[in-house]
Amino acid sequence: MKDLVSANKINTIPKINDFIVKFANVNGSGSASANNMFAKSIFRMGIPVSPHNIFPSNIQGLPTWYEVRVSEKGYLGRREGVDLMVAMNEQTIKSDIDSVLPGGFVLHDSSKPLSDELIRGDVHFLPIPLKDIVLKEFDKPSQRQLFKNIVYVGALSAFLDIDFEVLTKMISDQFRGKEKLISPNIHSLELGYQYASDNFKCPLPIKLKPSNKNENKILINGNTAIGVGCVYGGATVASWYPLTPSTSVVDAFDKYCKRLRIESGSGKNKFSIVQAEDEIAAIGMVIGASWNGARAFTATSGPGISLMQEFLGLAYFSEVPAVLFNIQRAGPSTGMPTRTQQGDLLSCAYASHGDTKHILLFPSNPKECFDFAADSFDIAERLQTPVIVLSDLELGMNEQISEPLEWDDNRRYDRGKVLNEEQLKSIERYGRYQDSDGDGIPYRTYPGTHPNKGSYFTRGSSHDANAAYTEDGDIYAEGMDRIALKFKTAIKYLPEPDISNIKKHKLGMIYLGTTTSAIQEVLDSLTKKGISLDTMRLRAFPFHLDVKEFIENHELLYVIEQNRDAQLKSLLKIECNALEEKMHSIRSYNGVLITAQKIETEILDSLKTSEKNKGISA
Amino acid sequence: MSYIRKPKFHHPDLKTNDLGLTRRDYEGTLTTLCGGCGHDSISAAIVQAAADMSLSPHRVAKISGIGCSSKIPSYFLSKSHGFNSVHGRMPSVATGANIANKDLHYVGISGDGDSASIGLGQFCHIVRRRINMLYIVANNGTYGLTKGQLSATADVGSKTKSGEESLYDNIDMATLAIELGASFVARSFSGDKKQLVPLIQAGLSHKGFAFIDVVSPCVTFNNTNFSSHGYKNTWENYISLSQVDFVPMKEEITTSYDPGQDKSITLHDGSVIHLHKAGNDYDPTNKENALQHINKHKKEGEIATGLLYINQSTSDLHELQATVDKPFNLLSNHDLCPGNESLIDINNSFR
Ligand SMILES: Cc1ncc(C[n+]2csc(CCOP(=O)(O)OP(=O)(O)O)c2C)c(N)n1
Ligand code: SF4
Ligand SMILES: [Mg+2]
């Protein structure tokens, strides 16, 4: 048994529950479920863990990575540097090995010797003859391919001290009903475990120790949480066109509808899902259904939002509710379709032509994906306008540790201002766009409600308060002003920003969505250096008044976001009159989640400069 | 009440129907289309059809795209909700509306530009999805509202008023609809109310996707002697493959029909249509036969009209998707929300 660390004379700092394991695979090789199993076993050991998929826009043959960060402190953002690389892809093995931190480890398939140029003197190699092992144990090529992945998970359980019971239980859970698959999977785990413990001193200096940080938590991706949220939020109609990374939203809605939305007795469906011919048709169906009183949504990403522009303007101006989930990916055009970005902020805030503006919600974790999905229908119907929930690939497609999903059984849907037959009977004259309550929100009626009251003509062309066609410019302007008032009213129905310690410090950070995953790590690290900041996590647009106040109350604000052009900063400048001089933009747009290290470095650099220039100190 | 009331003296005929409503109750606002525009005759035909069959106006939803033709919904059934959407996208809005409430009648009105050009994709897909509705294309072979550009339905060689000639093969919306699985397909002419009204009634009673391609001349931009969709060409080359009589549900059948020449079809709502075959072997229940006939007449420069195809055995989207009987827009919180109990199970599946 080889004690690598002492044999190699490489200095390896022991790390318990604080390291990164990265898997380099070829896509289509069946590695995803093995890698997921690895991450989930750490979750089940009670240790905070965050897996990130980095995958190509391709079905088979291209490189794919799965990066798992383990952090007892609960830092679930990304971090640069790899402690243990599972190097399974010959195409990328050179750069994969190069990315390992000095003192780190490389697990590789030693069925074929590594070429000399790959050898690094400052990392440990963990050779395992994976191919030879599966060749001996399994007959079918497909089995060999799949179980090779399970064998390396078995080896990792020895190297990192993963509770073997946790792994075997997971296999039994996963293949419940397909019992035949359980024993070869467990056997493969044992093969890897055995080989590792026979040949190396296990566990390694980087290892896991059971903890209690995940009590009551769940491990779920944002898109699934949205799908469940739509079921709970009362959506009956989903219309969509397949587009990564949004597709799994509708998949999840479909799955949970089939479980929870079947009428007892008749077996019929209390939902309808239409795979539209394109995104224009998808949003058209959502608008048609919402106009007619059903809760409807579509899920898409940047390219789909581009196609929906005209309809979004129609819904805004004719005041029809609609719910859209935009799972953002890197643009423009096809951009990097399988990489993450927060690049659609501006194109969604003001989508369509003319004076338009849309309600945006910014979830930053799966629990919020669920909550905001359900809330978005209330908000859209209350305000009679589209609501766009802006998630991104990072949140949508990666499993994240989250608070459990919760529903208050006393909650009733807010269907907004809709007049029923009785109410129509009692009013003398109905005008679709009359602002009877002074809050800018008029009253709707559904088609078919009353034999001779309440009908109106919905149109995208200019209309008066009774929905009659007009080209009178003053009446048009009045209507536009009323909609602007409605957007002021909107704020009270939107989730407020999450603000820490307002006014306590001179420095502030503003961010939203998945950027949040890096913030606690930044704060903790800066605190150690004697720098303190207030934080504001935005959760909705149009912004609450608190947002303006927060900006006014701080001397220097770091606006942290994941796009090139500082779209959030622009939005704050447009909507809150934030001064350019006060706003320091920190951006990341390389398609992967922003890291705490990047944010911290930029803050430290800027403080050095501004101390010189202005004398601001924390 | 978002429409201009018409002056009363327009209405000498105030006969009431089964619902106690007069023709007036089925009208819309005053037209703003050009005098003599075919589209106004379509509005009038819909008013007559709906009134005569005692349709409840508020149980109808009217949906259109953009164009002179898409303004038609303003000019009939003011007691119905209407939705003038965006250019070429009426089918998707109608689909969504229909999914939300299966119990209303849906009337979609579109133009040839709206449905055969910008909206051709959506048109094809609404046919495929078998939405239960009546879809009318007011077909003038031109873009009226943008002042007379040629449309994709104009025949090769057809000329507009400005002299622009159609160079490309045309799209026949009726044969396209038959090919794509529409279960009721007719063609008519805005100038032939006698033929059009019963077709509209039959289309409204038909369960499934009913399509009527109505040649509807644009007097301002496309009514020359050389225009395929002008009055002259249409009157001269128009032939009826099967004349339809419509007998609404509950009404007694009083006329006697010649069993050799005629065929009766009972629709899903109990109404009956009688087809008088014009001494030919036309069989509107046979898809291949129908397509053959239409194409044969087309080659001869004739416009085949009447009920071209009917198939009563198809299912609509709601049946295909097995949706509940209650309209979605009436489902309550209780019907839709699974409650926290189920969420506990869901949470456990993610641990
Ligand atoms: C996206 C978009 N592009 C262009 C137009 C301009 N436009 C309005 S109506 C129309 C053509 C209408 O033709 P048709 O549907 O045949 O109706 P008609 O006026 O002939 O009855 C066009 C091109 C528009 N409204 N929207
Ligand atoms: S321009 Fe043509 S289609 Fe439009 S209203 Fe006038 S006649 Fe009718
Ligand atoms: Mg036209």
Short mmCIF file of C-alpha atoms in Angstrom, two decimals, chain B residues 184 198 201-202 244-247 263-267 271-275 307 310:
data_model
loop_
_atom_site.label_atom_id
_atom_site.label_comp_id
_atom_site.label_asym_id
_atom_site.label_seq_id
_atom_site.Cartn_x
_atom_site.Cartn_y
_atom_site.Cartn_z
CA PHE B 184 -64.34 20.90 -42.17
CA PRO B 198 -75.16 28.19 -44.18
CA GLN B 201 -73.54 28.05 -39.55
CA ALA B 202 -72.31 24.57 -40.35
CA VAL B 244 -75.38 23.52 -48.41
CA ASP B 245 -78.60 24.02 -46.47
CA PHE B 246 -78.28 24.33 -42.74
CA VAL B 247 -81.01 23.28 -40.34
CA LYS B 263 -76.91 13.96 -48.74
CA SER B 264 -77.75 14.87 -45.12
CA ILE B 265 -75.15 15.10 -42.43
CA THR B 266 -76.03 15.45 -38.75
CA LEU B 267 -73.44 17.50 -36.92
CA SER B 271 -77.89 20.45 -36.48
CA VAL B 272 -78.23 19.00 -39.93
CA ILE B 273 -76.68 20.03 -43.21
CA HIS B 274 -78.14 19.06 -46.54
CA LEU B 275 -75.79 18.95 -49.45
CA LEU B 307 -68.43 22.46 -48.62
CA ILE B 310 -66.00 17.16 -43.95
#
